[in-house]
Amino acid sequence: MIVAIDVTTLRGHISGVGYYTARIVEHLAQSVGQDVSELLLLSNGRVERALPPSARLVQGFRFPVRSVWMQFLLPLLLRKLRPDLVHYTNYLAPAVSSGAYVVSIHDMSLTRTPEHHTLKKRLLTASLVPTVARGARLVLTPSRSTARDVVEDLHLPEDRVVSIPYAAAEMFRPVTGRPTPARLDAPYFLFVGTIEPRKNLVRLIDAFAAFARETPGVNLVLAGQRGWKCEDIYARAAQPDVADRTIILDYVSEDSLPSLYSHALACVYPSLFEGFGFPVVEAMACGAPVLTSNTTSLGEIGEGAALLVDPLDAAAISAGLRMLACSRELREDLREKGLIRAASFSWAETGRKTLAAYRRAIAG
């Protein structure tokens, strides 16, 4: 089968959806010449990331504005290429599409927590997602939680929604013998992700402030690029009660993350809404104890292997931080359980299940 994949998320600083796209491309490229006769990569512009030699980046019909490219130019390109299936990796597809396709919907935060998205995204993306989902042969989701949300919010039959979990990349494993940066010489709690309201960071900093008043010597590290509506977060981090114990690293490249995770006292990720939550599994794979939310997919992924708290309760988050800081036994228990849990997720298995979904979609 000839498969085409939307790789527009591989441009610039990539985050969760970009990492997902990169891993899928890497694993599908291994099937070229077997299950896949040709793997075509579609983008509205140049992709800086190295791509597998067995995949072909299609150069034509480009346009700098992704939405214009996808709705008006991409359909023309696909008529020329005639793939057996197109995989749209980031919620959207052409509103009018005559060919078979699957679409990845990573979470339903646009309908569940619309206040965490820009007005443009709420108006444009949210209005197109139901149409795209109804036109897809299958909708792929990263968790059972997201699959349930898709069925409920988009009114799709359960058998057209497939849950295929993501995983941590192979580079995420415990790192020893490599010192952390000089700024991180003290024990630290680590958050990794985009600095935006959905990540619940103002409440996390409030919780850390309460913890810090009673527990000296532990810092909070925020590692992530600036996101939408992040000003309140940076302002809270600059307040006198936490400023000298809060370190903001900005965007951290993927190859630097294993060391950050491995040397952390714990990874803290009390996000308000996630479809999967890469940092939770990455931290577990590096042997870091994890504190995360007991809601959405995070409770599903972390169950039995992480300290789960109510993300709306700053006191509960603060109590969790205190437990992790004060109990080596708890940290070791979560470390061991987290390593086992992370190992249960595999990109090879994700690739196999994705190929199976492709075959099912092509069969109609």
XYZ file of C-alpha atoms in Angstrom, residues 94-280:
187
model
C -9.099 18.771 3.960
C -12.803 19.402 4.538
C -13.497 17.860 1.132
C -11.525 14.674 0.576
C -12.290 11.917 -1.901
C -9.611 9.471 -0.764
C -9.418 7.140 2.223
C -7.824 8.611 5.334
C -7.337 8.184 9.070
C -6.905 11.078 11.475
C -5.124 11.278 14.843
C -7.037 13.139 17.544
C -4.688 13.489 20.499
C -7.211 14.898 22.976
C -10.606 16.577 23.082
C -9.566 19.634 25.074
C -11.121 21.886 22.437
C -14.565 20.705 23.516
C -13.791 19.761 27.119
C -11.698 22.798 28.142
C -12.100 25.394 25.355
C -10.895 28.175 27.657
C -7.370 26.785 27.260
C -7.239 27.543 23.541
C -7.019 30.687 21.458
C -10.150 32.143 19.883
C -8.750 31.364 16.431
C -8.277 27.718 17.307
C -11.728 27.472 18.867
C -13.378 28.993 15.800
C -11.417 27.278 13.025
C -10.107 23.989 14.355
C -13.066 23.090 16.552
C -15.501 23.684 13.697
C -13.562 21.413 11.328
C -12.748 18.501 13.659
C -16.269 16.959 13.624
C -16.359 17.055 9.807
C -12.876 15.559 9.553
C -13.676 12.824 12.082
C -16.908 11.848 10.319
C -15.085 11.576 6.993
C -12.265 9.427 8.375
C -12.252 5.672 7.957
C -10.824 5.508 11.491
C -9.938 7.978 14.252
C -6.733 7.137 16.136
C -6.356 8.196 19.781
C -3.514 7.692 22.304
C -5.581 6.542 25.288
C -8.877 4.973 26.274
C -9.786 8.263 27.958
C -9.445 10.181 24.683
C -11.281 7.461 22.750
C -14.262 7.804 25.095
C -14.206 11.588 24.708
C -14.140 11.307 20.899
C -17.091 8.909 20.856
C -19.106 11.116 23.209
C -18.229 14.549 21.818
C -18.183 13.729 18.085
C -20.973 11.130 18.179
C -18.938 8.454 16.411
C -19.495 4.693 16.598
C -17.065 3.045 19.001
C -15.752 0.702 16.302
C -14.448 3.665 14.275
C -12.260 4.938 17.121
C -9.032 3.053 17.842
C -6.894 3.568 20.954
C -3.169 3.125 20.214
C -0.962 4.304 23.103
C 2.229 6.267 22.492
C 5.520 5.598 24.266
C 8.830 7.090 25.365
C 11.594 7.056 22.756
C 14.502 4.661 23.284
C 16.764 7.516 24.383
C 14.696 7.886 27.559
C 16.455 5.682 30.095
C 18.205 6.321 33.423
C 21.330 8.453 32.992
C 24.141 8.141 35.539
C 27.567 9.681 35.775
C 26.603 12.816 33.856
C 26.331 15.960 35.972
C 23.294 18.178 35.619
C 23.888 21.832 34.637
C 25.449 23.970 37.344
C 22.153 25.764 37.974
C 20.640 22.422 38.999
C 23.125 21.375 41.664
C 20.410 21.319 44.362
C 17.602 18.705 44.435
C 14.739 19.742 42.175
C 11.215 18.920 41.115
C 10.936 18.990 37.322
C 8.077 20.039 35.054
C 8.489 19.493 31.301
C 6.001 20.911 28.785
C 4.757 24.054 27.097
C 4.330 26.960 29.513
C 0.587 27.542 29.141
C -2.554 27.642 31.340
C -3.647 24.067 30.576
C -0.546 22.750 32.327
C -1.833 24.157 35.648
C 1.459 25.859 36.436
C 0.197 28.772 38.535
C -1.423 26.260 40.879
C 1.747 24.134 40.831
C 3.849 27.152 41.813
C 1.366 28.010 44.580
C 1.669 24.431 45.838
C 5.451 24.604 45.641
C 5.439 27.891 47.591
C 3.536 26.217 50.437
C 5.961 23.270 50.301
C 9.024 25.570 50.185
C 8.009 27.429 53.348
C 8.436 24.201 55.307
C 11.101 22.359 53.286
C 14.386 24.076 52.413
C 16.902 23.014 49.816
C 14.594 21.824 47.007
C 13.955 23.854 43.838
C 11.303 23.807 41.119
C 12.467 23.615 37.490
C 10.151 24.497 34.594
C 11.444 23.298 31.216
C 9.391 24.305 28.187
C 8.830 26.865 25.477
C 6.572 29.855 26.016
C 2.980 29.120 25.076
C -0.273 30.985 24.752
C -1.327 33.206 27.667
C 1.757 32.392 29.734
C 2.291 35.828 31.318
C 0.555 34.967 34.607
C 2.761 31.907 35.004
C 6.005 33.845 34.610
C 4.692 36.584 36.897
C 3.855 34.042 39.613
C 7.296 32.424 39.289
C 8.882 35.849 39.844
C 7.107 36.472 43.165
C 9.428 36.800 46.203
C 8.189 33.614 47.919
C 9.422 31.383 45.058
C 11.677 33.471 42.787
C 14.981 32.288 44.269
C 13.887 28.636 44.143
C 12.214 28.510 40.720
C 14.392 27.910 37.654
C 12.975 28.400 34.149
C 14.989 26.686 31.409
C 12.848 27.552 28.374
C 12.730 24.951 25.549
C 14.948 21.898 26.157
C 15.929 19.719 23.211
C 14.854 16.087 23.333
C 18.392 14.732 23.649
C 18.930 16.819 26.815
C 15.772 15.635 28.566
C 16.941 12.178 29.797
C 19.596 13.767 32.020
C 17.098 16.310 33.381
C 14.582 13.571 34.219
C 17.173 11.183 35.649
C 18.605 13.704 38.101
C 15.250 15.079 39.252
C 13.929 14.394 42.731
C 10.630 13.791 40.933
C 8.765 14.838 37.795
C 5.629 16.872 38.543
C 2.940 17.093 35.879
C -0.427 18.199 37.344
C -1.910 19.142 33.964
C -5.623 19.901 33.756
C -6.212 17.963 30.533
C -4.086 15.561 28.497
C -4.729 12.994 25.797
C -1.600 11.054 26.737
C 1.122 13.030 28.539
C 4.562 12.250 27.114
C 6.498 13.699 30.083
C 4.903 11.189 32.464
